XYZ file of N, CA and C in Angstrom:
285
model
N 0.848 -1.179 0.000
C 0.000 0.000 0.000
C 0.892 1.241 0.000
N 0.600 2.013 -0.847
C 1.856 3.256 -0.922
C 1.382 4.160 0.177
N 2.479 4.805 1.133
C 2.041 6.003 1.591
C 1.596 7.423 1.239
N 1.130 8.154 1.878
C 0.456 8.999 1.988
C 1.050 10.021 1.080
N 2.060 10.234 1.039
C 2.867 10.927 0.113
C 3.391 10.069 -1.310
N 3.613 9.233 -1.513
C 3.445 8.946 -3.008
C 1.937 8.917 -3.388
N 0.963 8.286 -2.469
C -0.503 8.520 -3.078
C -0.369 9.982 -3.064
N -0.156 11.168 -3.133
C 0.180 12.242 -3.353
C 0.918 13.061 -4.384
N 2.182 12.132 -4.586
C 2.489 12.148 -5.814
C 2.355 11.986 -6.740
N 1.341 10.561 -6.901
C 0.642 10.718 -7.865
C -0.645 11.129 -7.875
N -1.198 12.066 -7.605
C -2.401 12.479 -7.441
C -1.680 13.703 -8.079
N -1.037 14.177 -7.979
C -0.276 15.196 -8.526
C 0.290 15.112 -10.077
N 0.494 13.678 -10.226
C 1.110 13.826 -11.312
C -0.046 13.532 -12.505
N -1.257 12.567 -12.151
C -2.037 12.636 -12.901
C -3.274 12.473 -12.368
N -4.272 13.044 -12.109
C -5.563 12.991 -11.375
C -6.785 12.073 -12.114
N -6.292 10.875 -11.542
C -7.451 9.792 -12.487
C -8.456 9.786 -11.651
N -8.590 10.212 -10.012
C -9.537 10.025 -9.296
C -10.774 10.953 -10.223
N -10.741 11.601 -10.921
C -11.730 12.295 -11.330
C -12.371 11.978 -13.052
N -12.079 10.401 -13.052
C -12.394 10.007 -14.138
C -11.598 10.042 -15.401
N -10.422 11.185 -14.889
C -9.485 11.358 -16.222
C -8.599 10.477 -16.707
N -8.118 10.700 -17.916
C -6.781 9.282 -18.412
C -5.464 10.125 -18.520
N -4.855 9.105 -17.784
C -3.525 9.553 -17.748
C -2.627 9.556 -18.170
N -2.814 10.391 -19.195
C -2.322 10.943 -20.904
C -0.345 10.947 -20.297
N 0.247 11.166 -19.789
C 1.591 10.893 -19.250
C 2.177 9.592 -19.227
N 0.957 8.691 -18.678
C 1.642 7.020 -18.309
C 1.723 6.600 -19.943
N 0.954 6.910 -20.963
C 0.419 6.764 -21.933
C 1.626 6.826 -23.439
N 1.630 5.883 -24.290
C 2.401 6.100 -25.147
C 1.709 6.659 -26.547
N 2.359 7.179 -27.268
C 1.498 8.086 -28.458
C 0.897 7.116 -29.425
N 1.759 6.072 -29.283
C 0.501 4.683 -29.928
C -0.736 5.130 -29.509
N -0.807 4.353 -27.833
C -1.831 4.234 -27.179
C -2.813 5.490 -27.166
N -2.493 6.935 -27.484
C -3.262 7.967 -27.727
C -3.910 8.013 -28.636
N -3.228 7.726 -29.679
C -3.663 7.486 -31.233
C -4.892 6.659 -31.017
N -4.689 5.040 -30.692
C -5.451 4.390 -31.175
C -6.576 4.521 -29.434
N -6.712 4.909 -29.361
C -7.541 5.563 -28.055
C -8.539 6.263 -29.225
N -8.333 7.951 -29.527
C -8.324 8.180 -30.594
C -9.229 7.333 -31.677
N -8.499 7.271 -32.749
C -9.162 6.620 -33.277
C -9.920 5.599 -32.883
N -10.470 4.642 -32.328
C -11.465 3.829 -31.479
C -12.784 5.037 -30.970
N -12.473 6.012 -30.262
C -13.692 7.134 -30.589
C -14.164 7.341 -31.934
N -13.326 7.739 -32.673
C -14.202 8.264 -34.323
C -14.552 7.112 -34.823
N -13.956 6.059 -34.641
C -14.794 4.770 -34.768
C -16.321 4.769 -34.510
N -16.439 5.007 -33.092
C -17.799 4.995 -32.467
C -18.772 5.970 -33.135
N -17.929 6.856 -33.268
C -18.685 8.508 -33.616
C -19.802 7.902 -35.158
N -18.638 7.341 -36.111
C -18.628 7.223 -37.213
C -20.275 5.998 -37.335
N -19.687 5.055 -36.727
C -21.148 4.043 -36.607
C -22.353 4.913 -35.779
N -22.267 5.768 -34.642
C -23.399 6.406 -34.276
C -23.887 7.303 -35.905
N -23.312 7.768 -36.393
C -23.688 8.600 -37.885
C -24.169 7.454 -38.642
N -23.625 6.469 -38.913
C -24.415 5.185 -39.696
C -25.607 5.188 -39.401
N -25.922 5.184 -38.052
C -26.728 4.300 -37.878
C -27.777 5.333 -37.922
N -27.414 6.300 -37.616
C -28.408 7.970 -37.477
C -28.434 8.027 -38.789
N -28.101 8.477 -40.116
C -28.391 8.064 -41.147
C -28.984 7.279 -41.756
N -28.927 5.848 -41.313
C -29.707 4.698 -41.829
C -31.274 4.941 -41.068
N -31.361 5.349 -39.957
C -32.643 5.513 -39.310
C -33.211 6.732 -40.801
N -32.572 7.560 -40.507
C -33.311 8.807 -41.083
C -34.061 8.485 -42.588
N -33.050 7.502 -43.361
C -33.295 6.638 -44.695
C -35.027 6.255 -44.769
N -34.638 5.408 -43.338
C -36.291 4.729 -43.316
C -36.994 5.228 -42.812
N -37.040 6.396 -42.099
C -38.150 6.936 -41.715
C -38.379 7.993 -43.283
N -37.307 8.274 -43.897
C -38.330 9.033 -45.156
C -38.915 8.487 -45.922
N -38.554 7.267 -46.010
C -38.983 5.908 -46.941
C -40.521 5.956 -46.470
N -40.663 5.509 -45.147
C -42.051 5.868 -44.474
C -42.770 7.075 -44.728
N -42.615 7.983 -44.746
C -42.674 10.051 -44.922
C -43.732 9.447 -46.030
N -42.463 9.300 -47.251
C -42.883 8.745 -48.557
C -43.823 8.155 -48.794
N -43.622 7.347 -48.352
C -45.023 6.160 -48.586
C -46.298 6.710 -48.019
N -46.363 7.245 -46.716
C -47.532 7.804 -45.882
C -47.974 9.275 -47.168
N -46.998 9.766 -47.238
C -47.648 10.992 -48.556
C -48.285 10.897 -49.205
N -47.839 9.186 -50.498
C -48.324 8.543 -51.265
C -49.922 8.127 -51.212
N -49.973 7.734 -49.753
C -51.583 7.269 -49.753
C -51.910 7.924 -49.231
N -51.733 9.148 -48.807
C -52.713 10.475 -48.521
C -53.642 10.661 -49.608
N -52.946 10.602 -50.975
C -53.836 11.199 -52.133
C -54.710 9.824 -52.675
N -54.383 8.520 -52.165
C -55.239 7.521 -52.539
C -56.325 7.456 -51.414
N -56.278 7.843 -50.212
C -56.989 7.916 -48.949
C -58.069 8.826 -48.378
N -59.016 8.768 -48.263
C -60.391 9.468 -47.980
C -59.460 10.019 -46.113
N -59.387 9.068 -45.757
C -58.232 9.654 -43.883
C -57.037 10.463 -44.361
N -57.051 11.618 -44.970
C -55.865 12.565 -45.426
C -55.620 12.856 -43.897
N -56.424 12.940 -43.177
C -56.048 14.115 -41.705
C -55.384 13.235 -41.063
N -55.592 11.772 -40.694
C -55.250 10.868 -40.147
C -53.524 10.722 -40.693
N -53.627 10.608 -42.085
C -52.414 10.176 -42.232
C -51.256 11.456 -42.529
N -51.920 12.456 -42.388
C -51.218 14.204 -42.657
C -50.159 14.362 -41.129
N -51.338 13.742 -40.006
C -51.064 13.530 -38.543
C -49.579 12.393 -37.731
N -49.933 11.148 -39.063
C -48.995 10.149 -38.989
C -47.632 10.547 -39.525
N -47.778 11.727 -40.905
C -46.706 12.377 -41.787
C -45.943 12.855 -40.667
N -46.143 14.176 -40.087
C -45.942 15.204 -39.189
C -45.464 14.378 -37.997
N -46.116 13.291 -37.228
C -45.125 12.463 -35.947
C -43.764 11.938 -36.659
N -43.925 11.177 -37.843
C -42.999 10.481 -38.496
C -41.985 11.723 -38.908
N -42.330 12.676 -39.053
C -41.130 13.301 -39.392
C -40.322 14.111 -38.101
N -41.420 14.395 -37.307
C -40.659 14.420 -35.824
C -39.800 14.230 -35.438
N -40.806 12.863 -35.066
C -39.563 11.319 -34.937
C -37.942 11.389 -35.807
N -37.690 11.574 -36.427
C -36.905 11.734 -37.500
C -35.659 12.856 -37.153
N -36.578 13.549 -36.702
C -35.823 14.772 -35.817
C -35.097 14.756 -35.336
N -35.718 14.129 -33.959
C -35.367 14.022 -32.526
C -34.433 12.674 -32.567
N -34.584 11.889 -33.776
C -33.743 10.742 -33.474
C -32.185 11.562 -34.097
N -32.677 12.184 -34.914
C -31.105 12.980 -35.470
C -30.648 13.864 -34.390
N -31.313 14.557 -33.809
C -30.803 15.825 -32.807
C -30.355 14.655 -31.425
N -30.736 13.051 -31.118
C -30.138 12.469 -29.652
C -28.798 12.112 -30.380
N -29.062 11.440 -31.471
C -27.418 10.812 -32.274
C -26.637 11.520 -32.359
N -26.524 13.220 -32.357
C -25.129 13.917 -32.590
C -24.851 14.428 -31.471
């Protein structure tokens, strides 16, 4: 168990108690691919926020389509307008 003063020293030298990484112990490999492994993540959260957005216009689309074949225009004008919401809010949590 280190004493009171090296737990000090290093509390000093890099403060991980507060969730941080301790970019010092760390080699510029290990930064890098730290690093990159985020834009990794970033990159599939955009996939996948993209691919949502795809099918919900696909839906948009289609719901438009049978508005003008459909006597329920209000109904499905109502379904348009959530669906594109939706669409929104799923783009505005993903970034």
């Amino acid at each position: 168990m280190p004493t009171k003063e090296e737990a000090e020293k290093q509390k000093k030298k890099c403060d991980c108690t507060k969730g941080e990484d301790c970019v010092k112990d760390k080699t510029e490999e290990q930064i890098k691919a730290e690093q990159f492994a985020r834009l990794e993540n970033k990159a599939e959260v955009y996939a996948r926020t993209v691919s949502q957005l795809c099918e919900t216009s696909a839906k948009v689309h289609e719901l438009w389509l049978s508005t003008h074949e459909d006597a329920s225009a209000e109904e499905k004008h109502t379904q348009l307008v959530a669906a594109i919401q939706s669409a929104i809010m799923i783009a505005l949590m993903n970034i």
